[in-house]
Tab-separated table of C-alpha atoms in Angstrom:
chain	number	residue	atom	x	y	z
D	206	ASP	CA	21.131	-136.170	-29.710
D	207	ILE	CA	24.121	-134.282	-31.053
D	208	GLN	CA	23.175	-131.393	-33.463
D	209	MET	CA	25.166	-131.051	-36.935
D	210	THR	CA	24.739	-128.462	-39.040
D	211	GLN	CA	27.126	-127.214	-41.941
D	212	SER	CA	27.562	-124.164	-43.523
D	213	PRO	CA	26.982	-122.562	-46.281
D	214	SER	CA	23.731	-124.876	-47.403
D	215	SER	CA	24.317	-124.080	-50.908
D	216	LEU	CA	27.476	-122.658	-52.637
D	217	SER	CA	27.903	-122.761	-56.963
D	218	ALA	CA	31.593	-122.836	-57.873
D	219	SER	CA	33.104	-123.000	-60.867
D	220	VAL	CA	35.112	-125.824	-62.413
D	221	GLY	CA	38.697	-125.721	-60.718
D	222	ASP	CA	37.886	-123.960	-57.752
D	223	ARG	CA	39.067	-124.920	-54.169
D	224	VAL	CA	35.329	-125.429	-51.997
D	225	THR	CA	35.795	-125.381	-48.274
D	226	ILE	CA	32.296	-126.888	-46.625
D	227	THR	CA	32.030	-126.552	-42.664
D	228	CYS	CA	30.456	-129.216	-40.449
D	229	ARG	CA	29.412	-128.394	-36.723
D	230	ALA	CA	28.689	-130.611	-33.645
D	231	SER	CA	26.346	-129.434	-31.007
D	232	GLN	CA	29.055	-131.067	-28.337
D	233	TYR	CA	32.488	-132.581	-28.224
D	234	ILE	CA	33.129	-135.930	-30.468
D	235	SER	CA	36.646	-136.086	-30.820
D	236	ASN	CA	37.678	-136.828	-34.929
D	237	TYR	CA	34.067	-139.261	-35.024
D	238	LEU	CA	33.081	-137.569	-37.928
D	239	ASN	CA	32.473	-138.979	-41.793
D	240	TRP	CA	31.820	-137.204	-45.065
D	241	TYR	CA	29.669	-138.643	-47.839
D	242	GLN	CA	28.574	-137.519	-51.073
D	243	GLN	CA	25.486	-137.710	-52.764
D	244	LYS	CA	24.192	-137.108	-55.903
D	245	PRO	CA	20.234	-136.690	-57.122
D	246	GLY	CA	18.712	-140.179	-57.056
D	247	LYS	CA	21.608	-142.453	-55.763
D	248	ALA	CA	23.139	-143.416	-52.869
D	249	PRO	CA	25.518	-141.079	-50.750
D	250	THR	CA	29.081	-142.444	-51.288
D	251	LEU	CA	31.303	-142.324	-48.494
D	252	LEU	CA	34.747	-139.559	-48.680
D	253	ILE	CA	35.835	-139.476	-45.770
D	254	TYR	CA	35.980	-141.308	-42.328
D	255	ALA	CA	37.249	-140.213	-39.258
D	256	ALA	CA	37.769	-136.877	-39.887
D	257	SER	CA	40.236	-136.737	-42.544
D	258	SER	CA	41.211	-140.357	-44.044
D	259	LEU	CA	40.446	-140.723	-47.175
D	260	GLN	CA	38.074	-143.551	-48.244
D	261	SER	CA	39.706	-146.228	-50.611
D	262	GLY	CA	39.233	-145.298	-54.135
D	263	VAL	CA	38.260	-141.615	-53.625
D	264	PRO	CA	40.229	-138.754	-55.121
D	265	SER	CA	42.730	-137.377	-52.973
D	266	ARG	CA	41.787	-133.484	-53.794
D	267	PHE	CA	39.504	-134.537	-51.367
D	268	THR	CA	40.647	-134.098	-47.644
D	269	GLY	CA	39.138	-133.233	-44.453
D	270	SER	CA	40.346	-131.608	-41.315
D	271	GLY	CA	38.479	-130.616	-37.779
D	272	SER	CA	38.497	-132.321	-33.968
D	273	GLN	CA	36.248	-131.948	-30.899
D	274	THR	CA	33.161	-129.811	-32.174
D	275	ASP	CA	34.254	-128.263	-36.065
D	276	PHE	CA	35.301	-129.590	-39.306
D	277	THR	CA	35.685	-128.790	-42.631
D	278	LEU	CA	35.654	-130.715	-45.966
D	279	THR	CA	37.709	-129.132	-49.029
D	280	ILE	CA	37.989	-129.799	-52.733
D	281	SER	CA	41.201	-128.370	-53.809
D	282	SER	CA	40.287	-128.399	-57.323
D	283	LEU	CA	36.407	-129.043	-58.073
D	284	GLN	CA	35.727	-131.620	-61.511
D	285	PRO	CA	32.200	-131.655	-63.126
D	286	GLU	CA	31.687	-134.949	-61.495
D	287	ASP	CA	31.390	-133.339	-57.557
D	288	PHE	CA	28.674	-131.283	-57.897
D	289	ALA	CA	25.965	-132.833	-55.691
D	290	VAL	CA	25.321	-132.572	-51.643
D	291	TYR	CA	27.826	-132.800	-49.206
D	292	TYR	CA	26.887	-134.758	-45.401
D	293	CYS	CA	28.444	-134.885	-42.395
D	294	GLN	CA	28.160	-137.480	-40.140
D	295	GLN	CA	29.099	-137.913	-36.472
D	296	THR	CA	29.168	-141.269	-34.761
D	297	TYR	CA	30.686	-140.618	-31.608
D	298	THR	CA	27.476	-141.393	-28.884
D	299	GLY	CA	23.612	-141.462	-29.222
D	300	PRO	CA	22.372	-142.047	-32.468
D	301	GLN	CA	24.619	-141.257	-35.161
D	302	THR	CA	23.327	-138.484	-37.131
D	303	PHE	CA	24.073	-136.257	-40.295
D	304	GLY	CA	24.063	-132.845	-40.935
D	305	PRO	CA	21.206	-131.088	-43.260
D	306	GLY	CA	23.784	-130.863	-46.412
D	307	THR	CA	25.211	-128.723	-48.029
D	308	LYS	CA	24.519	-128.518	-52.225
D	309	VAL	CA	27.609	-128.374	-54.318
D	310	ASP	CA	26.100	-126.329	-58.127
D	311	ILE	CA	27.653	-125.271	-60.901
D	312	LYS	CA	28.774	-121.292	-61.478
Y	167	GLN	CA	32.276	-156.616	-55.901
Y	168	VAL	CA	30.294	-155.963	-52.601
Y	169	GLN	CA	26.588	-155.242	-53.585
Y	170	LEU	CA	23.685	-154.477	-51.692
Y	171	LEU	CA	20.351	-154.887	-52.729
Y	172	GLU	CA	17.337	-153.941	-50.754
Y	173	SER	CA	13.686	-155.284	-51.377
Y	174	GLY	CA	10.496	-154.898	-50.585
Y	175	PRO	CA	6.976	-153.452	-51.162
Y	176	GLY	CA	6.820	-149.889	-52.165
Y	177	LEU	CA	3.466	-149.152	-50.493
Y	178	VAL	CA	2.168	-149.524	-47.213
Y	179	ARG	CA	-0.406	-148.933	-45.333
Y	180	PRO	CA	-1.032	-146.538	-42.042
Y	181	SER	CA	-0.780	-148.721	-38.850
Y	182	GLU	CA	0.522	-151.741	-40.975
Y	183	THR	CA	4.546	-153.243	-40.494
Y	184	LEU	CA	6.840	-152.115	-43.008
Y	185	SER	CA	9.038	-154.791	-44.039
Y	186	LEU	CA	12.375	-154.495	-46.053
Y	187	THR	CA	15.128	-157.045	-46.837
Y	188	CYS	CA	18.647	-156.453	-48.077
Y	189	THR	CA	20.506	-159.011	-49.951
Y	190	VAL	CA	24.372	-158.716	-49.706
Y	191	SER	CA	26.570	-159.714	-52.673
Y	192	GLY	CA	30.184	-160.980	-53.590
Y	193	ALA	CA	30.905	-160.631	-50.254
Y	194	SER	CA	30.237	-162.483	-46.858
Y	195	ILE	CA	27.981	-161.010	-44.508
Y	196	SER	CA	29.797	-162.787	-41.661
Y	197	SER	CA	32.019	-159.905	-39.601
Y	198	TYR	CA	30.598	-156.362	-40.611
Y	199	PHE	CA	27.832	-154.614	-39.202
Y	200	TRP	CA	24.726	-153.562	-41.438
Y	201	SER	CA	22.972	-150.824	-41.029
Y	202	TRP	CA	19.649	-149.236	-42.363
Y	203	VAL	CA	19.164	-145.565	-43.462
Y	204	ARG	CA	16.623	-143.919	-44.609
Y	205	GLN	CA	15.623	-140.081	-46.440
Y	206	PRO	CA	12.822	-138.366	-46.788
Y	207	ALA	CA	12.223	-136.348	-50.051
Y	208	GLY	CA	14.519	-133.382	-50.110
Y	209	LYS	CA	15.987	-134.054	-46.857
Y	210	GLY	CA	18.986	-135.728	-45.367
Y	211	PRO	CA	19.298	-138.711	-44.323
Y	212	GLU	CA	18.842	-140.298	-40.834
Y	213	TRP	CA	20.325	-143.465	-38.883
Y	214	ILE	CA	17.266	-145.953	-38.419
Y	215	GLY	CA	19.501	-148.737	-36.793
Y	216	ARG	CA	22.752	-151.037	-36.906
Y	217	LEU	CA	23.390	-154.560	-35.926
Y	218	TYR	CA	25.792	-157.353	-35.931
Y	219	THR	CA	26.284	-161.333	-37.155
Y	220	SER	CA	26.046	-162.019	-33.758
Y	221	GLY	CA	22.220	-160.527	-33.636
Y	222	SER	CA	23.057	-157.606	-31.197
Y	223	SER	CA	21.636	-154.261	-32.651
Y	224	ASN	CA	21.501	-150.543	-31.471
Y	225	TYR	CA	19.058	-148.509	-32.855
Y	226	ASN	CA	17.682	-145.035	-33.379
Y	227	PRO	CA	16.133	-143.892	-29.941
Y	228	SER	CA	13.540	-141.853	-31.893
Y	229	LEU	CA	12.616	-145.505	-33.859
Y	230	TYR	CA	13.294	-147.471	-31.457
Y	231	SER	CA	9.886	-148.591	-30.446
Y	232	ARG	CA	8.725	-149.499	-33.546
Y	233	VAL	CA	12.080	-151.094	-35.247
Y	234	SER	CA	13.438	-154.794	-35.187
Y	235	SER	CA	16.373	-156.454	-37.492
Y	236	SER	CA	17.416	-159.588	-38.205
Y	237	ILE	CA	20.703	-161.142	-39.635
Y	238	ASP	CA	19.904	-164.385	-41.568
Y	239	THR	CA	23.202	-165.760	-42.335
Y	240	SER	CA	22.560	-168.316	-44.444
Y	241	ASN	CA	21.703	-166.434	-47.436
Y	242	ASN	CA	24.026	-163.270	-46.543
Y	243	ARG	CA	20.815	-160.507	-45.811
Y	244	PHE	CA	19.268	-158.663	-43.220
Y	245	SER	CA	15.861	-157.173	-42.499
Y	246	LEU	CA	14.240	-154.404	-41.552
Y	247	ASN	CA	10.679	-154.149	-39.841
Y	248	LEU	CA	8.704	-150.875	-38.908
Y	249	ARG	CA	5.565	-151.265	-37.268
Y	250	SER	CA	2.938	-148.503	-37.107
Y	251	VAL	CA	3.852	-146.521	-39.317
Y	252	THR	CA	2.829	-143.310	-40.346
Y	253	ALA	CA	3.307	-141.116	-43.511
Y	254	ALA	CA	6.101	-140.003	-41.662
Y	255	ASP	CA	8.508	-143.004	-42.210
Y	256	THR	CA	8.071	-142.348	-46.423
Y	257	ALA	CA	11.114	-142.092	-47.440
Y	258	VAL	CA	13.548	-143.944	-49.413
Y	259	TYR	CA	15.187	-146.563	-47.365
Y	260	TYR	CA	19.023	-147.423	-47.948
Y	261	CYS	CA	21.055	-150.380	-46.621
Y	262	ALA	CA	24.708	-149.796	-45.964
Y	263	ARG	CA	27.769	-151.848	-44.865
Y	264	GLY	CA	29.664	-150.587	-41.271
Y	265	PRO	CA	33.174	-151.260	-41.149
Y	266	LYS	CA	34.758	-154.651	-40.499
Y	267	VAL	CA	34.416	-155.709	-36.612
Y	268	GLY	CA	38.040	-155.786	-35.126
Y	269	THR	CA	39.475	-153.267	-37.288
Y	270	SER	CA	42.242	-150.466	-36.195
Y	271	ASP	CA	38.746	-148.268	-36.839
Y	272	TYR	CA	35.550	-150.066	-36.734
Y	273	SER	CA	34.560	-147.877	-33.989
Y	274	PHE	CA	33.967	-144.377	-36.419
Y	275	PHE	CA	30.846	-147.022	-38.112
Y	276	TYR	CA	30.858	-145.557	-41.213
Y	277	MET	CA	28.628	-147.061	-44.245
Y	278	ASP	CA	31.291	-147.790	-47.144
Y	279	VAL	CA	29.149	-149.542	-49.102
Y	280	TRP	CA	25.656	-148.654	-49.834
Y	281	GLY	CA	22.399	-149.935	-51.544
Y	282	LYS	CA	20.502	-148.182	-53.994
Y	283	GLY	CA	17.633	-147.139	-51.812
Y	284	THR	CA	13.766	-148.646	-52.050
Y	285	THR	CA	11.108	-146.277	-52.246
Y	286	VAL	CA	8.348	-146.736	-49.827
Y	287	THR	CA	5.450	-145.144	-49.097
Y	288	VAL	CA	2.579	-144.322	-46.672
Y	289	SER	CA	-1.060	-144.319	-47.595
Y	290	SER	CA	-4.246	-145.458	-47.507
């Protein structure tokens, strides 16, 4: 199975900050990489698919980039509703696998 | 708007079969991929499997020998069965919609609509 890692595992930030989360795949996955946001007690919600395509209805402050094995999710100006856990997911081959998550909380 | 609702027992005895149903409202179940995902408390999500309205399916190899699923287009719902459960199967179980088949991005198999999740505990 392809292993996904994320860094950092958690971060503290303030409203208005620019936040960057990194996701790395254990092998080549082209751009078969999706990003989800999950708030406590809720289901994940899709933010980005195909590494850089913004899901309909998701604010433009969220951007995804990367290819092959290294990917980034950037929040350009953190808003109060963005405090959550973020997961990357690969769908290139084998079982779809998720990263361990990055928790973004309030500084 | 599309809504998914998981239903099934919240408590399952060890060695028995976990059975869940996902009812889809607001849209036809046809022409989409449908997935099951679970999440143990405090951990990341784990993909269980995916099925299509034709009946074809793909499962996580780690669960392949114990899992099966089916789709009921007449009632706009699909189901999951997980046999021989143990405490390790305790988790929140989600159903989710995948891309529409035939669209330019369907091969990315993202999940764009999720149910609220149902908690399943395996315990005697």
